[in-house]
Short mmCIF file of C-alpha atoms and ligand atoms in Angstrom, two decimals:
data_model
loop_
_atom_site.label_atom_id
_atom_site.label_comp_id
_atom_site.label_asym_id
_atom_site.label_seq_id
_atom_site.Cartn_x
_atom_site.Cartn_y
_atom_site.Cartn_z
CA MET Z 1 -23.74 6.96 10.62
CA ALA Z 2 -24.87 3.93 12.65
CA TYR Z 3 -22.98 0.65 12.50
CA PRO Z 4 -24.56 -1.13 9.51
CA HIS Z 5 -25.58 -4.38 11.26
CA GLY Z 6 -28.29 -5.11 8.72
CA GLU Z 7 -25.92 -4.67 5.81
CA LEU Z 8 -23.20 -6.78 7.43
CA LEU Z 9 -25.66 -9.62 8.05
CA ARG Z 10 -26.62 -9.76 4.39
CA SER Z 11 -24.23 -12.02 2.45
CA PRO Z 12 -22.66 -10.37 -0.57
CA SER Z 13 -22.02 -12.16 -3.83
CA VAL Z 14 -18.31 -12.87 -4.15
CA TRP Z 15 -16.84 -12.91 -7.65
CA GLN Z 16 -13.45 -14.49 -8.30
CA PRO Z 17 -12.12 -13.36 -11.68
CA VAL Z 18 -8.87 -14.85 -12.98
CA SER Z 19 -7.86 -12.09 -15.39
CA ALA Z 20 -7.68 -8.30 -15.21
CA GLU Z 21 -9.98 -7.99 -18.20
CA GLU Z 22 -12.61 -10.20 -16.50
CA ALA Z 23 -12.31 -8.28 -13.22
CA TRP Z 24 -12.82 -4.95 -14.95
CA ARG Z 25 -15.75 -6.29 -17.02
CA LEU Z 26 -17.46 -7.48 -13.82
CA LYS Z 27 -17.01 -4.09 -12.18
CA ARG Z 28 -18.35 -2.26 -15.21
CA GLU Z 29 -21.35 -4.57 -15.64
CA ILE Z 30 -22.36 -4.62 -11.94
CA GLY Z 31 -21.59 -0.92 -11.41
CA THR Z 32 -21.56 0.93 -8.10
CA GLY Z 33 -22.90 -2.09 -6.16
CA ALA Z 34 -19.57 -3.86 -6.70
CA SER Z 35 -16.29 -3.27 -4.90
CA PHE Z 36 -12.82 -4.57 -5.72
CA VAL Z 37 -11.38 -6.29 -2.64
CA ALA Z 38 -7.63 -6.93 -2.38
CA GLY Z 39 -6.49 -7.53 1.23
CA GLY Z 40 -9.73 -6.04 2.58
CA THR Z 41 -7.92 -4.47 5.56
CA LEU Z 42 -8.88 -0.89 4.78
CA LEU Z 43 -12.34 -1.76 3.47
CA ARG Z 44 -13.17 -3.68 6.61
CA THR Z 45 -12.42 -0.67 8.81
CA GLN Z 46 -14.49 1.56 6.49
CA TRP Z 47 -17.47 -0.83 6.52
CA GLU Z 48 -17.34 -1.19 10.30
CA ALA Z 49 -17.15 2.56 10.81
CA GLY Z 50 -19.97 3.18 8.35
CA LEU Z 51 -17.64 5.22 6.12
CA ALA Z 52 -18.33 3.05 3.06
CA PRO Z 53 -21.41 0.99 2.18
CA TYR Z 54 -21.13 -2.75 2.55
CA PRO Z 55 -21.20 -3.86 -1.10
CA ALA Z 56 -23.71 -6.30 -2.52
CA HIS Z 57 -20.95 -7.67 -4.77
CA MET Z 58 -17.30 -8.18 -3.86
CA ILE Z 59 -14.79 -8.73 -6.65
CA ASP Z 60 -11.97 -10.70 -5.05
CA LEU Z 61 -8.70 -9.73 -6.75
CA THR Z 62 -6.46 -12.37 -5.18
CA GLY Z 63 -6.82 -14.83 -8.09
CA VAL Z 64 -6.04 -12.33 -10.87
CA ALA Z 65 -2.73 -13.50 -12.28
CA GLU Z 66 -1.62 -10.18 -13.84
CA LEU Z 67 -1.88 -8.44 -10.45
CA SER Z 68 0.82 -10.52 -8.77
CA GLY Z 69 4.60 -10.73 -9.17
CA CYS Z 70 7.40 -8.33 -8.41
CA GLY Z 71 10.58 -7.89 -10.44
CA PRO Z 72 12.48 -6.02 -13.15
CA VAL Z 73 10.37 -5.02 -16.17
CA ASP Z 74 13.12 -6.29 -18.47
CA GLU Z 75 16.89 -6.04 -18.69
CA GLU Z 76 16.90 -3.06 -21.07
CA ASP Z 77 14.38 -0.92 -19.20
CA GLY Z 78 16.03 -1.26 -15.78
CA GLY Z 79 12.84 -0.32 -13.91
CA TRP Z 80 10.65 -2.59 -11.77
CA ARG Z 81 7.04 -3.73 -11.82
CA ILE Z 82 5.18 -4.52 -8.58
CA GLY Z 83 1.85 -6.32 -9.04
CA ALA Z 84 -1.02 -4.53 -7.30
CA ILE Z 85 -1.85 -7.47 -5.00
CA THR Z 86 1.73 -7.84 -3.75
CA THR Z 87 1.35 -7.74 0.03
CA LEU Z 88 3.21 -5.29 2.24
CA ALA Z 89 4.86 -8.30 3.92
CA GLN Z 90 6.19 -9.42 0.52
CA CYS Z 91 7.43 -5.88 -0.20
CA ARG Z 92 9.24 -5.98 3.11
CA SER Z 93 10.97 -9.30 2.57
CA HIS Z 94 11.86 -9.13 -1.14
CA ALA Z 95 15.67 -8.93 -1.26
CA GLY Z 96 15.84 -7.81 -4.91
CA LEU Z 97 13.30 -5.06 -4.36
CA PHE Z 98 15.19 -3.88 -1.30
CA ALA Z 99 18.42 -3.70 -3.26
CA ALA Z 100 16.82 -1.74 -6.09
CA TYR Z 101 14.32 0.46 -4.19
CA PRO Z 102 14.97 0.35 -0.42
CA LEU Z 103 12.45 3.15 0.13
CA ILE Z 104 9.63 0.64 -0.46
CA MET Z 105 10.81 -1.52 2.42
CA GLU Z 106 11.44 1.53 4.60
CA ALA Z 107 7.79 2.53 4.17
CA ALA Z 108 6.36 -1.02 4.42
CA ARG Z 109 7.99 -1.67 7.75
CA THR Z 110 6.20 1.33 9.31
CA ILE Z 111 2.72 0.24 8.22
CA ALA Z 112 0.42 -1.54 10.68
CA ALA Z 113 1.34 -4.85 12.36
CA PRO Z 114 2.55 -8.12 10.75
CA ALA Z 115 -0.94 -9.67 10.69
CA VAL Z 116 -2.28 -6.70 8.70
CA ARG Z 117 0.80 -6.55 6.43
CA ASN Z 118 0.28 -10.23 5.51
CA LEU Z 119 -3.06 -9.28 3.92
CA ALA Z 120 -2.69 -5.60 3.00
CA THR Z 121 -1.57 -4.96 -0.57
CA ILE Z 122 0.60 -2.24 -2.07
CA GLY Z 123 -2.17 -1.45 -4.56
CA GLY Z 124 -4.80 -1.06 -1.84
CA ASN Z 125 -2.46 1.22 0.10
CA ALA Z 126 -1.65 3.42 -2.90
CA LEU Z 127 -5.33 3.70 -3.81
CA SER Z 128 -6.31 4.60 -0.26
CA ARG Z 129 -4.78 7.99 -1.28
CA THR Z 130 -3.53 8.73 2.23
CA GLY Z 131 -1.49 5.57 2.87
CA ASP Z 132 2.15 5.66 3.87
CA MET Z 133 3.15 3.78 0.74
CA ALA Z 134 1.60 6.45 -1.49
CA THR Z 135 4.06 8.99 -0.05
CA ALA Z 136 7.01 6.67 -0.71
CA LEU Z 137 5.85 5.80 -4.24
CA LEU Z 138 5.52 9.51 -5.02
CA ALA Z 139 9.17 10.09 -4.13
CA LEU Z 140 10.06 7.31 -6.59
CA ASP Z 141 8.18 8.86 -9.56
CA SER Z 142 5.98 5.74 -9.75
CA GLU Z 143 3.43 5.10 -12.45
CA LEU Z 144 0.11 3.26 -12.18
CA LEU Z 145 -0.91 0.67 -14.77
CA TRP Z 146 -4.72 0.61 -15.02
CA GLN Z 147 -7.10 -1.76 -16.75
CA ASN Z 148 -10.18 0.10 -17.96
CA ASP Z 149 -12.39 0.58 -21.04
CA ALA Z 150 -9.39 1.93 -22.99
CA GLY Z 151 -7.44 -1.31 -22.35
CA THR Z 152 -4.28 -0.92 -20.26
CA VAL Z 153 -3.32 2.65 -19.47
CA LEU Z 154 -0.18 4.00 -17.77
CA GLU Z 155 -0.46 7.13 -15.63
CA PRO Z 156 1.98 8.89 -13.27
CA LEU Z 157 0.91 8.42 -9.64
CA SER Z 158 1.35 12.18 -9.19
CA ASP Z 159 -1.27 12.88 -11.92
CA TRP Z 160 -3.79 10.56 -10.30
CA LEU Z 161 -3.20 12.13 -6.87
CA ASP Z 162 -3.60 15.62 -8.40
CA ARG Z 163 -6.99 14.61 -9.78
CA GLU Z 164 -7.99 13.14 -6.42
CA ARG Z 165 -6.91 16.39 -4.73
CA ALA Z 166 -9.15 18.28 -7.11
CA GLY Z 167 -12.01 15.90 -6.20
CA LEU Z 168 -12.26 14.73 -9.79
CA SER Z 169 -12.29 10.98 -9.94
CA GLY Z 170 -11.80 7.90 -7.80
CA ALA Z 171 -9.82 5.03 -9.28
CA PRO Z 172 -10.22 5.13 -13.09
CA GLY Z 173 -10.11 1.35 -13.41
CA LEU Z 174 -8.55 -1.76 -11.97
CA LEU Z 175 -4.98 -1.18 -10.81
CA ILE Z 176 -2.83 -3.89 -12.36
CA ALA Z 177 0.64 -2.87 -11.22
CA ILE Z 178 2.92 -0.10 -10.01
CA LEU Z 179 5.93 0.71 -12.18
CA LEU Z 180 9.14 2.09 -10.68
CA PRO Z 181 11.48 3.93 -13.07
CA ALA Z 182 15.10 3.00 -13.67
CA ALA Z 183 16.06 6.62 -12.87
CA CYS Z 184 15.13 6.08 -9.20
CA ARG Z 185 16.81 2.71 -8.92
CA MET Z 186 20.09 2.44 -7.05
CA PRO Z 187 22.97 2.59 -7.72
CA ILE Z 188 22.72 5.08 -10.59
CA THR Z 189 26.31 5.67 -11.77
CA PRO Z 190 29.66 4.67 -10.27
CA ASN Z 191 30.37 8.26 -9.13
CA ALA Z 192 26.94 9.04 -7.82
CA ARG Z 193 25.34 8.13 -4.53
CA ARG Z 194 21.62 7.58 -4.23
CA ARG Z 195 20.09 7.52 -0.77
CA CYS Z 196 16.58 7.32 0.59
CA ALA Z 197 14.80 7.85 3.87
CA PHE Z 198 11.24 7.41 5.10
CA HIS Z 199 10.11 9.00 8.35
CA LYS Z 200 6.72 8.81 9.98
CA VAL Z 201 5.19 10.25 13.14
CA GLY Z 202 1.92 8.83 14.48
CA ARG Z 203 -0.11 9.25 17.64
CA ARG Z 204 1.81 6.37 19.10
CA GLU Z 205 5.04 4.61 18.16
CA ALA Z 206 3.69 1.86 15.86
CA PHE Z 207 0.72 0.17 14.16
CA ILE Z 208 -1.04 3.43 13.42
CA PRO Z 209 -1.73 5.65 10.39
CA PRO Z 210 0.57 8.67 10.08
CA VAL Z 211 0.05 12.14 11.49
CA VAL Z 212 2.92 13.19 9.21
CA ASN Z 213 5.12 11.18 6.87
CA VAL Z 214 8.03 12.27 4.68
CA ALA Z 215 9.85 10.33 1.96
CA LEU Z 216 13.11 11.45 0.43
CA ASN Z 217 15.00 10.05 -2.53
CA VAL Z 218 18.25 11.85 -3.32
CA GLU Z 219 21.28 11.42 -5.54
CA LEU Z 220 24.51 13.06 -4.38
CA ASP Z 221 27.33 13.90 -6.77
CA GLY Z 222 31.00 13.09 -6.19
CA ASP Z 223 31.43 16.19 -4.00
CA GLY Z 224 28.42 15.30 -1.84
CA ALA Z 225 26.17 18.01 -3.32
CA VAL Z 226 22.55 17.25 -4.20
CA ALA Z 227 22.42 16.26 -7.87
CA ASP Z 228 18.80 15.10 -7.97
CA ILE Z 229 16.10 14.98 -5.30
CA ARG Z 230 12.47 14.07 -4.73
CA ILE Z 231 10.76 14.87 -1.43
CA SER Z 232 7.13 13.98 -0.73
CA ALA Z 233 5.01 14.37 2.37
CA GLY Z 234 1.59 13.35 3.62
CA GLY Z 235 -0.22 12.38 6.80
CA GLY Z 236 -3.72 12.44 8.27
CA THR Z 237 -6.33 12.94 5.56
CA MET Z 238 -3.90 14.91 3.39
CA ILE Z 239 -3.27 13.45 -0.06
CA PRO Z 240 0.53 13.20 -0.29
CA ALA Z 241 2.33 15.76 -2.44
CA ARG Z 242 5.83 16.48 -3.71
CA LEU Z 243 7.50 19.46 -2.00
CA ALA Z 244 8.66 21.26 -5.14
CA ALA Z 245 9.99 24.41 -3.45
CA ALA Z 246 12.03 22.35 -0.99
CA GLU Z 247 13.44 20.26 -3.84
CA ALA Z 248 14.42 23.39 -5.80
CA LEU Z 249 16.10 24.89 -2.73
CA VAL Z 250 18.48 22.01 -2.12
CA ARG Z 251 19.27 20.98 -5.71
CA GLY Z 252 22.95 21.62 -6.50
CA ARG Z 253 23.89 22.46 -2.91
CA LEU Z 254 25.84 20.71 -0.15
CA PRO Z 255 23.53 19.50 2.64
CA ASP Z 256 25.30 21.39 5.43
CA ALA Z 257 23.78 22.87 8.60
CA ALA Z 258 22.88 26.17 6.90
CA LEU Z 259 21.01 24.39 4.11
CA LEU Z 260 19.14 22.19 6.59
CA GLU Z 261 17.91 25.33 8.38
CA GLU Z 262 16.73 26.85 5.11
CA LEU Z 263 15.05 23.59 4.16
CA HIS Z 264 13.24 23.55 7.49
CA ALA Z 265 11.83 27.04 6.87
CA VAL Z 266 10.72 26.23 3.31
CA VAL Z 267 8.96 23.00 4.31
CA MET Z 268 7.18 24.83 7.15
CA GLY Z 269 5.67 27.10 4.49
CA GLU Z 270 5.10 24.54 1.76
CA TYR Z 271 3.65 21.54 3.63
CA ALA Z 272 -0.13 21.94 3.60
CA PRO Z 273 -1.90 19.52 5.99
CA MET Z 274 -5.66 19.04 6.07
CA PRO Z 275 -7.42 20.23 9.25
CA ASP Z 276 -7.43 17.63 12.02
CA PRO Z 277 -9.39 18.15 15.25
CA LEU Z 278 -6.78 16.21 17.28
CA VAL Z 279 -3.49 17.54 15.89
CA GLY Z 280 -2.79 21.22 15.34
CA GLU Z 281 -1.62 22.54 11.98
CA ASP Z 282 1.47 24.27 13.40
CA TYR Z 283 2.60 21.04 15.06
CA ARG Z 284 2.21 19.13 11.80
CA ARG Z 285 4.08 21.74 9.75
CA MET Z 286 6.89 21.74 12.30
CA THR Z 287 6.98 17.94 12.32
CA ALA Z 288 7.12 17.73 8.52
CA ALA Z 289 9.96 20.27 8.49
CA ASN Z 290 11.86 18.35 11.16
CA LEU Z 291 11.41 15.06 9.30
CA ALA Z 292 12.51 16.51 5.95
CA ALA Z 293 15.63 18.10 7.44
CA ALA Z 294 16.43 14.88 9.32
CA ALA Z 295 15.92 12.81 6.17
CA LEU Z 296 18.33 14.98 4.16
CA TRP Z 297 20.86 14.93 6.98
CA GLN Z 298 20.56 11.14 7.14
CA ALA Z 299 20.84 10.83 3.37
CA SER Z 300 23.92 13.03 3.22
CA GLY Z 301 25.84 10.21 4.85
CA ALA Z 302 25.12 10.65 8.51
CA GLY Z 303 22.82 7.63 8.50
CA GLY Z 304 21.42 7.21 4.99
CA ARG Z 305 20.54 3.75 3.83
CA GLY Z 306 21.50 2.03 0.67
CA PRO Z 307 21.83 -1.68 0.02
CA GLY Z 308 24.28 -3.11 2.49
CA GLU Z 309 23.87 -0.25 4.94
CA GLY Z 310 21.48 -0.20 7.86
CA GLU Z 311 18.55 -2.59 7.97
CA LYS Z 312 18.39 -5.77 5.91
CA PRO Z 313 15.15 -7.16 4.46
CA CYS Z 314 13.28 -9.33 6.90
CA CYS Z 315 9.97 -11.23 7.06
C1 LIG O 1 -4.96 -2.08 12.33
C2 LIG O 1 -4.66 -1.34 11.04
C3 LIG O 1 -3.56 -0.51 10.98
C4 LIG O 1 -3.25 0.17 9.79
N1 LIG O 1 -2.14 0.95 9.78
C5 LIG O 1 -1.81 1.60 8.63
C6 LIG O 1 -0.62 2.40 8.57
O1 LIG O 1 0.15 2.49 9.53
N2 LIG O 1 -0.36 3.05 7.40
C7 LIG O 1 -1.18 2.96 6.31
O2 LIG O 1 -0.86 3.54 5.28
N3 LIG O 1 -2.31 2.20 6.33
C8 LIG O 1 -2.64 1.53 7.46
N4 LIG O 1 -3.78 0.75 7.50
C9 LIG O 1 -4.69 0.75 6.32
C10 LIG O 1 -4.57 -0.48 5.36
O3 LIG O 1 -4.17 -1.64 6.01
C11 LIG O 1 -3.60 -0.24 4.20
O4 LIG O 1 -3.93 0.96 3.53
C12 LIG O 1 -3.60 -1.42 3.21
O5 LIG O 1 -2.41 -1.38 2.46
C13 LIG O 1 -4.77 -1.43 2.24
O6 LIG O 1 -4.60 -2.53 1.34
P1 LIG O 1 -5.71 -3.65 1.14
O7 LIG O 1 -5.18 -4.61 0.15
O8 LIG O 1 -6.16 -4.23 2.43
O9 LIG O 1 -6.88 -2.76 0.48
P2 LIG O 1 -8.43 -3.07 0.46
O10 LIG O 1 -9.03 -2.79 1.79
O11 LIG O 1 -8.72 -4.39 -0.16
O12 LIG O 1 -8.88 -1.93 -0.60
C14 LIG O 1 -8.68 -0.55 -0.33
C15 LIG O 1 -9.36 0.26 -1.48
O13 LIG O 1 -8.65 0.09 -2.70
C16 LIG O 1 -9.49 -0.52 -3.70
N5 LIG O 1 -8.62 -1.45 -4.40
C17 LIG O 1 -7.76 -2.36 -3.83
N6 LIG O 1 -7.02 -2.95 -4.79
C18 LIG O 1 -7.41 -2.41 -5.98
C19 LIG O 1 -6.99 -2.59 -7.34
N7 LIG O 1 -6.01 -3.46 -7.67
N8 LIG O 1 -7.61 -1.87 -8.32
C20 LIG O 1 -8.60 -0.98 -8.00
N9 LIG O 1 -9.03 -0.76 -6.74
C21 LIG O 1 -8.43 -1.47 -5.73
C22 LIG O 1 -10.63 -1.18 -2.94
O14 LIG O 1 -11.81 -1.27 -3.73
C23 LIG O 1 -10.80 -0.20 -1.79
O15 LIG O 1 -11.52 0.93 -2.20
C24 LIG O 1 -4.10 0.04 8.65
C25 LIG O 1 -5.23 -0.81 8.71
C26 LIG O 1 -5.51 -1.49 9.90
C27 LIG O 1 -6.71 -2.40 9.93
#
């Protein structure tokens, strides 16, 4: 498709709602001619490449109060809520979030360059379906809080991604926030050890979407065996997915060299990348298997990160 000069020269109407209910009402009333805009970093590349139509109406989400803020849901619940317009830079520098869910910062620091991260939002990344953050959020059992005609609706991220994989939907509303469960928060119990790792390989070292990414979130028991684990993987145009067979393989076992070899073989079979004219399927399967084995090795204590270990939050 040709670069849409004519469309870009036409000024869109910009709407600036202040509540989630107003934002959703605008979208419903204007219909397909309207687009929610958060940081605009992904949309801009899609408009310029002709991959998405330049909308006649932009609904600017940056003034919607319910979409901002990042912190514990409440003392009893123990989980966290991240507003959809929280920027990736804020995710990267939030000390409390890092202490509770370091995987978020691990993923945020691999995405784009600082100038993009200052605008790009966690909601926009998750809803891009193929973003690095979607892979990390999947390994944290995240839930999406939508505003739509039914009011506010909570849905597991994995369910929404499954529907996207089946080609069924698009976003079913305005994303208000992402909820992270207490079960994935660290530390879990005094005798347990929770570790996480996020690995990404791109066509160059930095500032580039992933060819393959892998997120791992594991709890080790007192003997160092895997008590609980979530592994997700994505990359390219693949919608990220949990690696259920790999998780089942390692659960209850010590992450020794023999297990890492078995894990490598299972991920080679289970990881299912989308065709890419520039990167071969075998290479991507091998890379995903290498990253998963490395992540488990790292998490087993050879380099795993928890609060106070490895990198500190930064701006
Ligand atoms: C130079 C560059 C490098 C990049 N590198 C990476 C990278 O390494 N990894 C990576 O994952 N991405 C990368 N990206 C893509 C992009 O920056 C991220 O995906 C970003 O997080 C998108 O967030 P945003 O707020 O800019 O989304 P926007 O562009 O504003 O929106 C993206 C989509 O989500 C919808 N949307 C946004 N917020 C909501 C909401 N609250 N409710 C409903 N719909 C919503 C929009 O309508 C749109 O369809 C890169 C982009 C650039 C320009």
